[in-house]
Structures are given as C-alpha cells and as structure tokens.
Short mmCIF file of C-alpha atoms and ligand atoms in Angstrom, two decimals:
data_model
loop_
_atom_site.label_atom_id
_atom_site.label_comp_id
_atom_site.label_asym_id
_atom_site.label_seq_id
_atom_site.Cartn_x
_atom_site.Cartn_y
_atom_site.Cartn_z
CA MET V 1 95.53 20.44 -48.94
CA ARG V 2 93.83 18.02 -46.56
CA PHE V 3 94.86 14.43 -47.05
CA SER V 4 94.43 10.91 -45.76
CA ALA V 5 96.66 7.95 -46.52
CA VAL V 6 96.53 4.29 -47.42
CA ILE V 7 99.46 2.24 -46.13
CA ALA V 8 99.94 -1.04 -47.97
CA ALA V 9 101.20 -3.56 -45.41
CA ALA V 10 99.67 -6.79 -46.68
CA GLY V 11 102.73 -8.01 -48.58
CA SER V 12 104.55 -11.16 -47.61
CA GLY V 13 107.97 -9.96 -48.87
CA ARG V 14 110.63 -12.15 -47.32
CA ARG V 15 113.59 -11.16 -49.48
CA ALA V 16 114.62 -9.01 -46.52
CA GLY V 17 115.28 -12.17 -44.47
CA GLY V 18 113.92 -12.75 -40.98
CA ASP V 19 110.97 -14.95 -40.08
CA ARG V 20 108.27 -12.30 -40.54
CA PRO V 21 107.40 -10.03 -43.47
CA LYS V 22 109.52 -6.90 -43.36
CA GLN V 23 106.75 -4.48 -42.32
CA TRP V 24 106.56 -6.26 -38.94
CA ARG V 25 110.29 -6.37 -38.24
CA LEU V 26 111.68 -4.03 -35.62
CA LEU V 27 113.76 -1.05 -36.64
CA ALA V 28 115.46 0.70 -33.68
CA GLY V 29 112.90 -0.98 -31.42
CA LYS V 30 109.76 -0.08 -33.43
CA PRO V 31 107.95 -2.10 -36.11
CA VAL V 32 108.69 -0.82 -39.63
CA LEU V 33 104.93 -0.32 -40.12
CA ARG V 34 104.80 2.03 -37.12
CA TRP V 35 107.65 4.14 -38.53
CA SER V 36 105.66 4.66 -41.74
CA ALA V 37 102.39 5.39 -39.94
CA GLU V 38 104.02 7.84 -37.52
CA GLY V 39 105.69 9.67 -40.41
CA LEU V 40 102.38 10.17 -42.23
CA ALA V 41 100.53 11.07 -39.01
CA ALA V 42 103.22 13.65 -38.20
CA ALA V 43 102.74 15.11 -41.70
CA GLY V 44 99.08 15.72 -40.87
CA ALA V 45 97.17 12.75 -42.34
CA GLU V 46 93.51 13.02 -41.30
CA ARG V 47 93.02 9.26 -41.44
CA LEU V 48 95.28 6.29 -42.11
CA ALA V 49 93.82 3.17 -43.73
CA VAL V 50 96.38 0.48 -42.93
CA VAL V 51 95.88 -2.53 -45.15
CA VAL V 52 97.16 -5.82 -43.72
CA ALA V 53 96.93 -9.50 -44.60
CA GLU V 54 94.18 -11.62 -43.10
CA GLY V 55 95.19 -12.65 -39.58
CA ASP V 56 97.47 -9.64 -39.05
CA GLU V 57 94.74 -7.30 -37.74
CA ASP V 58 95.63 -7.76 -34.06
CA ALA V 59 99.35 -7.37 -34.71
CA ALA V 60 98.59 -4.14 -36.58
CA ALA V 61 96.44 -2.79 -33.74
CA GLU V 62 99.29 -3.46 -31.33
CA ALA V 63 101.98 -2.01 -33.59
CA LEU V 64 99.94 1.16 -34.22
CA HIS V 65 98.59 1.71 -30.72
CA GLY V 66 98.07 5.38 -29.90
CA ILE V 67 98.39 6.76 -33.45
CA ARG V 68 95.39 8.95 -34.26
CA GLY V 69 92.96 8.20 -37.10
CA VAL V 70 94.10 4.64 -37.87
CA ARG V 71 91.69 2.21 -39.53
CA ILE V 72 92.92 -1.34 -39.99
CA VAL V 73 91.66 -2.94 -43.19
CA ARG V 74 92.06 -6.44 -44.58
CA GLY V 75 93.87 -6.49 -47.92
CA GLY V 76 93.65 -8.68 -51.00
CA ALA V 77 95.89 -10.96 -53.03
CA GLU V 78 97.44 -8.23 -55.18
CA ARG V 79 98.73 -4.82 -54.16
CA ALA V 80 95.99 -3.22 -56.27
CA ASP V 81 93.34 -5.11 -54.27
CA SER V 82 94.85 -3.71 -51.08
CA VAL V 83 94.82 -0.16 -52.42
CA ARG V 84 91.16 -0.59 -53.41
CA ALA V 85 90.36 -1.85 -49.91
CA GLY V 86 92.15 1.11 -48.38
CA LEU V 87 90.35 3.62 -50.62
CA ALA V 88 87.02 1.98 -49.74
CA ALA V 89 87.81 2.37 -46.03
CA LEU V 90 88.20 6.12 -46.54
CA ALA V 91 85.13 6.50 -48.79
CA ASP V 92 82.67 7.64 -46.12
CA ALA V 93 84.42 10.99 -45.65
CA PRO V 94 87.36 11.23 -48.05
CA SER V 95 89.96 13.99 -47.77
CA GLU V 96 90.66 15.88 -50.99
CA ALA V 97 93.96 14.04 -51.45
CA VAL V 98 95.01 10.52 -50.66
CA LEU V 99 98.58 9.31 -50.28
CA ILE V 100 99.38 5.71 -51.16
CA HIS V 101 102.42 4.45 -49.28
CA ASP V 102 104.36 1.21 -48.95
CA ALA V 103 104.80 0.25 -45.30
CA ALA V 104 108.37 -0.85 -46.11
CA ARG V 105 109.52 2.76 -46.65
CA PRO V 106 109.81 3.77 -42.99
CA PHE V 107 111.51 7.16 -43.23
CA VAL V 108 108.70 9.23 -44.75
CA GLN V 109 108.83 12.72 -43.23
CA PRO V 110 106.47 15.73 -43.27
CA ARG V 111 108.78 17.46 -45.77
CA HIS V 112 108.27 14.63 -48.29
CA VAL V 113 104.50 15.00 -48.00
CA ALA V 114 104.72 18.80 -48.37
CA VAL V 115 106.63 18.42 -51.66
CA LEU V 116 104.03 15.97 -53.02
CA LEU V 117 101.02 18.07 -52.04
CA GLU V 118 102.62 21.09 -53.66
CA ALA V 119 103.06 19.12 -56.92
CA LEU V 120 99.47 17.88 -56.65
CA ARG V 121 98.07 21.44 -56.78
CA ASP V 122 98.13 21.43 -60.59
CA ALA V 123 97.69 17.70 -61.18
CA ASP V 124 95.66 14.65 -60.26
CA GLY V 125 98.64 12.61 -59.17
CA ALA V 126 102.19 13.31 -58.00
CA VAL V 127 104.84 10.62 -57.86
CA PRO V 128 108.29 11.02 -56.26
CA VAL V 129 111.09 10.05 -58.63
CA LEU V 130 114.88 9.85 -58.48
CA ALA V 131 117.41 9.73 -61.29
CA VAL V 132 119.34 6.50 -61.76
CA ALA V 133 122.90 7.17 -60.64
CA ASP V 134 124.43 3.71 -61.06
CA THR V 135 125.44 2.38 -64.44
CA LEU V 136 122.94 -0.23 -65.57
CA LYS V 137 124.05 -3.60 -66.97
CA ARG V 138 122.25 -6.56 -68.42
CA THR V 139 123.57 -10.12 -68.35
CA SER V 140 123.15 -12.38 -71.31
CA GLU V 141 122.56 -16.14 -71.07
CA SER V 142 126.31 -16.68 -71.46
CA GLY V 143 126.92 -14.35 -68.49
CA ALA V 144 128.41 -11.55 -70.59
CA LEU V 145 127.60 -8.02 -69.44
CA SER V 146 126.35 -5.25 -71.66
CA THR V 147 125.67 -1.63 -70.70
CA LEU V 148 122.17 -0.13 -70.86
CA SER V 149 121.40 3.52 -71.38
CA ARG V 150 120.10 5.34 -68.30
CA GLU V 151 118.53 7.96 -70.51
CA GLY V 152 114.94 8.66 -69.52
CA LEU V 153 114.97 6.12 -66.69
CA LEU V 154 113.70 7.09 -63.25
CA ARG V 155 113.27 5.30 -59.92
CA VAL V 156 109.78 5.67 -58.48
CA GLN V 157 109.13 5.85 -54.74
CA THR V 158 106.20 6.20 -52.37
CA PRO V 159 104.23 7.89 -50.88
CA GLN V 160 102.44 8.94 -54.05
CA ALA V 161 99.72 11.59 -53.84
CA PHE V 162 96.46 11.59 -55.76
CA ARG V 163 93.18 13.40 -55.80
CA TYR V 164 90.94 10.94 -54.02
CA ALA V 165 88.01 11.27 -56.43
CA THR V 166 90.15 10.69 -59.53
CA LEU V 167 92.00 7.68 -58.14
CA SER V 168 88.83 6.13 -56.82
CA THR V 169 86.99 6.66 -60.14
CA GLY V 170 89.96 5.18 -62.01
CA TYR V 171 90.00 2.04 -59.87
CA ASP V 172 86.23 1.61 -60.31
CA ALA V 173 86.66 1.91 -64.08
CA TRP V 174 89.60 -0.55 -64.23
CA THR V 175 88.13 -3.67 -65.82
CA ASP V 176 91.29 -5.32 -67.22
CA ALA V 177 91.95 -8.86 -66.05
CA GLU V 178 95.47 -7.71 -65.12
CA PRO V 179 95.53 -5.43 -62.07
CA PRO V 180 97.32 -2.08 -62.52
CA THR V 181 101.03 -2.29 -61.73
CA ASP V 182 100.89 1.09 -60.00
CA ASP V 183 98.34 3.73 -59.04
CA ALA V 184 99.13 6.09 -61.90
CA GLY V 185 97.38 3.70 -64.34
CA PRO V 186 93.88 4.12 -62.87
CA VAL V 187 94.35 7.91 -62.62
CA GLU V 188 95.28 8.11 -66.30
CA LEU V 189 92.32 5.88 -67.16
CA ALA V 190 90.07 8.39 -65.37
CA GLY V 191 91.54 11.17 -67.53
CA GLY V 192 93.80 12.49 -64.78
CA ARG V 193 97.33 13.82 -65.16
CA VAL V 194 100.21 12.43 -63.07
CA VAL V 195 103.34 14.55 -62.57
CA ALA V 196 106.77 13.81 -61.17
CA ALA V 197 107.90 15.29 -57.85
CA PRO V 198 111.41 15.21 -56.39
CA GLY V 199 112.09 11.94 -54.55
CA ASP V 200 114.52 11.48 -51.67
CA PRO V 201 117.03 8.68 -50.94
CA MET V 202 115.57 8.70 -47.39
CA LEU V 203 112.43 7.14 -48.88
CA MET V 204 114.41 3.93 -49.42
CA LYS V 205 112.45 0.68 -49.52
CA LEU V 206 113.52 -2.14 -47.25
CA THR V 207 113.87 -5.14 -49.51
CA TYR V 208 117.09 -7.03 -48.77
CA PRO V 209 118.80 -7.91 -45.46
CA GLU V 210 121.50 -5.28 -46.08
CA ASP V 211 118.78 -2.62 -46.40
CA PHE V 212 117.94 -3.26 -42.76
CA ALA V 213 121.53 -2.67 -41.71
CA MET V 214 121.48 0.71 -43.47
CA ALA V 215 118.04 1.53 -42.07
CA GLU V 216 119.24 0.83 -38.52
CA ALA V 217 121.99 3.39 -39.04
CA LEU V 218 119.50 5.93 -40.44
CA ALA V 219 117.03 5.19 -37.62
CA GLY V 220 119.74 6.26 -35.21
CA GLN V 221 119.75 9.65 -36.95
CA ALA V 222 115.99 9.84 -36.55
CA ARG V 223 116.13 9.70 -32.75
CA VAL V 224 114.70 12.61 -30.81
CA THR V 225 116.45 14.68 -28.18
CA ARG V 226 114.58 15.30 -24.96
CA VAL V 227 115.52 17.63 -22.15
CA GLY V 228 114.84 17.13 -18.45
CA GLN V 229 115.45 19.46 -15.54
CA GLY V 230 115.53 18.97 -11.78
CA PHE V 231 115.75 21.13 -8.68
CA ASP V 232 116.43 20.21 -5.07
CA ALA V 233 117.28 21.90 -1.77
CA HIS V 234 118.41 20.65 1.64
CA ARG V 235 118.82 22.33 4.99
CA PHE V 236 122.10 22.50 6.93
CA GLY V 237 122.25 20.79 10.34
CA PRO V 238 124.88 19.57 12.75
CA GLY V 239 127.60 17.40 11.27
CA ASP V 240 131.11 17.37 9.85
CA ALA V 241 130.66 16.75 6.12
CA VAL V 242 128.26 17.22 3.21
CA TRP V 243 127.72 15.01 0.15
CA LEU V 244 127.41 16.86 -3.16
CA CYS V 245 127.40 15.29 -6.63
CA GLY V 246 128.57 12.03 -5.10
CA VAL V 247 131.62 13.58 -3.40
CA LYS V 248 132.08 13.87 0.38
CA ILE V 249 133.28 17.32 1.42
CA ALA V 250 134.54 17.99 4.97
CA HIS V 251 132.50 20.88 6.43
CA ASP V 252 131.39 22.16 9.80
CA LYS V 253 127.77 21.26 8.99
CA ALA V 254 125.92 18.44 7.29
CA LEU V 255 122.92 18.47 4.97
CA ILE V 256 119.75 17.14 6.56
CA GLY V 257 117.54 14.74 4.66
CA HIS V 258 116.23 11.25 4.64
CA SER V 259 119.03 9.88 2.47
CA ASP V 260 122.53 11.38 2.39
CA ALA V 261 120.80 14.63 1.23
CA ASP V 262 123.02 15.01 -1.84
CA ALA V 263 121.04 17.80 -3.52
CA GLY V 264 123.22 17.62 -6.64
CA LEU V 265 122.48 13.95 -7.27
CA HIS V 266 118.81 14.44 -6.40
CA ALA V 267 118.41 17.28 -8.90
CA LEU V 268 120.21 15.21 -11.54
CA THR V 269 118.05 12.16 -10.81
CA ASP V 270 114.92 14.29 -11.22
CA ALA V 271 116.27 15.68 -14.50
CA LEU V 272 116.74 12.17 -15.92
CA LEU V 273 113.26 11.10 -14.78
CA GLY V 274 111.83 14.31 -16.23
CA ALA V 275 113.40 13.68 -19.63
CA ILE V 276 111.55 10.37 -19.97
CA GLY V 277 108.31 11.42 -18.27
CA GLN V 278 108.83 9.09 -15.30
CA GLY V 279 107.74 11.27 -12.38
CA ASP V 280 110.17 12.34 -9.69
CA ILE V 281 112.61 10.88 -7.22
CA GLY V 282 109.94 10.71 -4.48
CA ASP V 283 107.79 8.44 -6.67
CA HIS V 284 110.59 5.94 -7.03
CA PHE V 285 112.18 6.27 -3.57
CA PRO V 286 109.47 7.41 -1.13
CA PRO V 287 110.99 9.35 1.81
CA SER V 288 108.50 7.47 4.04
CA ASP V 289 110.33 4.20 3.31
CA PRO V 290 112.88 3.58 6.11
CA LYS V 291 115.16 1.68 3.75
CA TRP V 292 116.33 4.96 2.17
CA ARG V 293 117.39 6.46 5.54
CA GLY V 294 120.97 7.64 5.16
CA ALA V 295 121.14 5.96 1.76
CA ALA V 296 123.89 6.90 -0.68
CA SER V 297 122.16 8.86 -3.43
CA ASP V 298 124.24 7.39 -6.27
CA GLN V 299 121.79 4.46 -6.32
CA PHE V 300 118.94 6.88 -7.13
CA LEU V 301 120.88 8.19 -10.10
CA ARG V 302 121.77 4.68 -11.26
CA HIS V 303 118.10 3.69 -11.09
CA ALA V 304 117.05 6.69 -13.21
CA LEU V 305 119.81 5.90 -15.71
CA ALA V 306 118.54 2.32 -15.96
CA LEU V 307 115.03 3.64 -16.68
CA VAL V 308 116.40 5.91 -19.42
CA ARG V 309 118.22 2.98 -21.00
CA GLY V 310 115.16 0.75 -20.60
CA ALA V 311 113.28 3.28 -22.73
CA GLY V 312 115.93 2.89 -25.44
CA GLY V 313 117.46 6.20 -24.38
CA GLN V 314 120.97 7.47 -24.04
CA VAL V 315 122.15 10.41 -21.94
CA ILE V 316 123.94 13.01 -24.03
CA ASN V 317 125.12 15.48 -21.37
CA ALA V 318 124.39 16.78 -17.89
CA ASP V 319 124.86 20.24 -16.42
CA VAL V 320 124.52 20.82 -12.67
CA THR V 321 124.50 24.17 -10.86
CA LEU V 322 125.02 24.23 -7.09
CA ILE V 323 123.58 27.29 -5.36
CA CYS V 324 125.29 27.99 -2.04
CA GLU V 325 127.49 30.32 0.02
CA GLU V 326 129.18 27.33 1.61
CA PRO V 327 130.97 24.95 1.36
CA ARG V 328 133.34 26.23 -1.32
CA ILE V 329 132.68 24.17 -4.41
CA LYS V 330 135.58 25.11 -6.67
CA PRO V 331 138.22 22.89 -5.00
CA HIS V 332 135.89 19.89 -5.47
CA ARG V 333 134.46 20.59 -8.89
CA GLU V 334 136.71 18.28 -10.87
CA ALA V 335 136.16 15.43 -8.42
CA MET V 336 132.40 15.97 -8.79
CA ARG V 337 132.58 15.95 -12.59
CA ALA V 338 134.65 12.78 -12.51
CA ARG V 339 132.18 11.08 -10.16
CA LEU V 340 129.16 12.09 -12.28
CA ALA V 341 130.94 10.96 -15.45
CA GLU V 342 131.56 7.61 -13.78
CA LEU V 343 127.95 7.25 -12.59
CA LEU V 344 126.45 8.27 -15.95
CA GLU V 345 129.13 6.37 -17.90
CA LEU V 346 129.89 9.45 -20.00
CA PRO V 347 133.09 11.16 -21.10
CA LEU V 348 134.16 14.04 -18.84
CA ASP V 349 133.38 16.69 -21.45
CA ARG V 350 129.69 15.74 -21.31
CA ILE V 351 129.50 16.68 -17.63
CA SER V 352 129.44 20.16 -16.16
CA VAL V 353 129.34 21.23 -12.51
CA LYS V 354 129.01 24.92 -11.75
CA ALA V 355 128.39 26.85 -8.54
CA THR V 356 127.06 30.23 -7.65
CA PRO V 357 126.40 32.10 -4.39
CA THR V 358 123.24 34.22 -4.15
CA GLU V 359 124.84 37.46 -2.92
CA ALA V 360 123.73 36.82 0.68
CA MET V 361 120.06 36.78 -0.38
CA GLY V 362 117.49 34.11 0.41
CA PHE V 363 117.86 30.85 2.29
CA THR V 364 121.13 29.99 0.61
CA GLY V 365 122.42 33.49 1.29
CA ARG V 366 121.53 33.14 4.98
CA ARG V 367 123.40 29.81 4.92
CA GLU V 368 120.31 27.89 6.07
CA GLY V 369 120.84 25.34 3.36
CA LEU V 370 121.80 24.91 -0.26
CA ALA V 371 120.11 24.13 -3.55
CA ALA V 372 121.00 22.43 -6.80
CA GLN V 373 119.55 22.45 -10.26
CA ALA V 374 120.34 20.12 -13.12
CA ILE V 375 119.53 19.79 -16.77
CA VAL V 376 120.14 16.79 -18.99
CA ALA V 377 119.70 15.96 -22.65
CA VAL V 378 118.58 12.43 -23.48
CA GLU V 379 118.29 10.87 -26.92
CA THR V 380 115.45 8.38 -27.35
CA PRO V 381 113.78 6.50 -30.20
MG1 LIG S 401 116.58 15.91 -2.04
#
C-alpha cells in the first residue's frame, strides 16, 4: 500500500535535558529528527510532511538535507494542530495511507512500517502496541505504594497508520473544544475501525536523559558496514630493497614509483578511500607534487584513516593480497601484519596479509613488477 507520513517535530519537550528540544539533539552524530525521517524514507514513504515549530524551518531544512519528498510545515500549539497541518500539506495528492510519527522515536525501520501496513489492509487505522511488563504501582498522598492491575493495559507507540481519507475526514469533523489526545479518536468519529498491531521496543520514545544514553548504544547497532577495495602495481628497477605493507625487505631490485612505491600500502589506502567514497590516492597525493617524491607511504594510509574517522567511521578489518614471484613474502608476513595493525590501530586478528605468485604468467610472472590488492570493511553512521 502506498503511503506518506507526517512527522510531528513541533514539540518543545525538554524533559530529556539539553538546551534544545529532543528532536534536534544529535544521536550518533545525526539529529534525532533525521533518524526518524530516514527510517520512514527507507520504508518507502512517498512524501514526508515534517511539522516543526515556528522559527525551526531552516533548522529542519538543514537537518533533513538530501532526503527525498520532504515538505517542511509549520505546526500549531497542540499536537493535534500539528497533525492537521501535516495532513493538509499532503492533501494535494494524498497516498492511500498516511503514517503519523513522533520525531522522538528515531529507530523506526522498514519492518515496522510493513507490519502496520499489513494490519491496515482490513482496517482504517493500525496502532503498534506493547504489553506492560513492569509491575505498576500508584503512590498515595502519604507515599504508600499500592499495586495496580496490568490487565488490559497496553503501551501505544508510533508510527501509527491510517487511511488518509478517513483520518482527514475525522479531523475535519472534530468540533470538540478539546483536541483529540491521539489520532484514533478522529478515525473512530469518522466511523473507521482502528486495530492493534505488534509494537517493538526499538520504537522507544526519547523522553528522559537516560533514554538518550540507551539510544546512543542502540544507534551504534544501527551503523552500516561499507566495503572498499584497492589495487596497485609497481615496476621493478635497480636497487637493493623494496617496501611492502610498511616493511623494508632486502632484495636485489627496488620498486619504482614517485613515493616509496609500497604497492601494499597504496592498495590499502585506496580501499579505505573507496569505502567512504573519497576518490583515490592520486586525488589526495598527486604524483605531480614533488613533495611526495620518495615519501614513506604510511602517511598516505594515516591520512585515509583520518578521513574515515572524520566521517564517524571505524575500520573493522583489512585483507591485503600481494601478487608477485619475488621477493618471498612469507618470511615477512607477520612483520607486515604487525605494521598494518599498528598503522590502522587494530588488533592483529583484524589484519590479513596473503601472497600469491601467478604461475609465471603476466607481468608479475615475468618479474617485471608486482601488484597488490586490498579490501577493507568500515563501519559508519
Ligand atoms: Mg602506487
């Protein structure tokens, strides 16, 4: 079922602490509002009406930059006014379904939306609910505790899914002085039926400062893994040693190149740059620049690592294959792994160095030069 969404982000909730309302606070480097919008966009929302408080329009445009189908709408005093404003912003070409979501629930995933839309097939509204697991108590004026029954009690989450026409009709028909406390009220007023759908603890709402601590831990789980690969080759020339993977190996030839021609480090540098979409080693260290003549290639790798970290990323592992008939790699493999582990600041078991000859075929087989390829995994927000 095609759907659009309204994200309510006009609240001024400050129980979460901090000097800005919670939807603007950063979670793993991204505003909470962006987490919610990205989750709904990833689930396939055709349009997103993001309802913000007056004066927050520019901040919203910045926080949501690059997300498709976003319309920023000014909200009202009550949540219901904001939902109305969001529905109105979608009225020119409404999708069959509309999801209403609180910006402060950042971990909405496509699977949550799929469950709701499935429940909506035979209803006019579908609301995610969870059972109450904790024992409930009430305090009296004297401070004494008494136990309440949990029977029949449910916790309600968002996003909630509705048929656009029914929800919109219900809001138009709502004439009470008191605004509806949730969106099911207007649907029922319009004669619609609202059903329960399974909720998910991941749809937690950020309300208190300790919620942010838990959300930061969960946001870490939500990081994505990217892969980058690199390839490099250098020609043999006169000399008495080659550099490979940051280790100097005595040999009766050298590798020719502008820097120290360490093909292993160059391939690995390209793999890191590839994982974060940052071009290649030549973009960052042009061979035409005399300052890189004879340069030690570990600085190229360090630079790429700094770019990965600048993007909020973390290298998970690296795997390098050296392709050559000579020099013999095996006696130096452990020294290479140790050097790469040191440069990438990773434990040794995250680093692999392998070598293979090419059965006397090709340029490596003719001993004209050698090649290296590398692959890395990088985790980023
Ligand atoms: Mg190179």
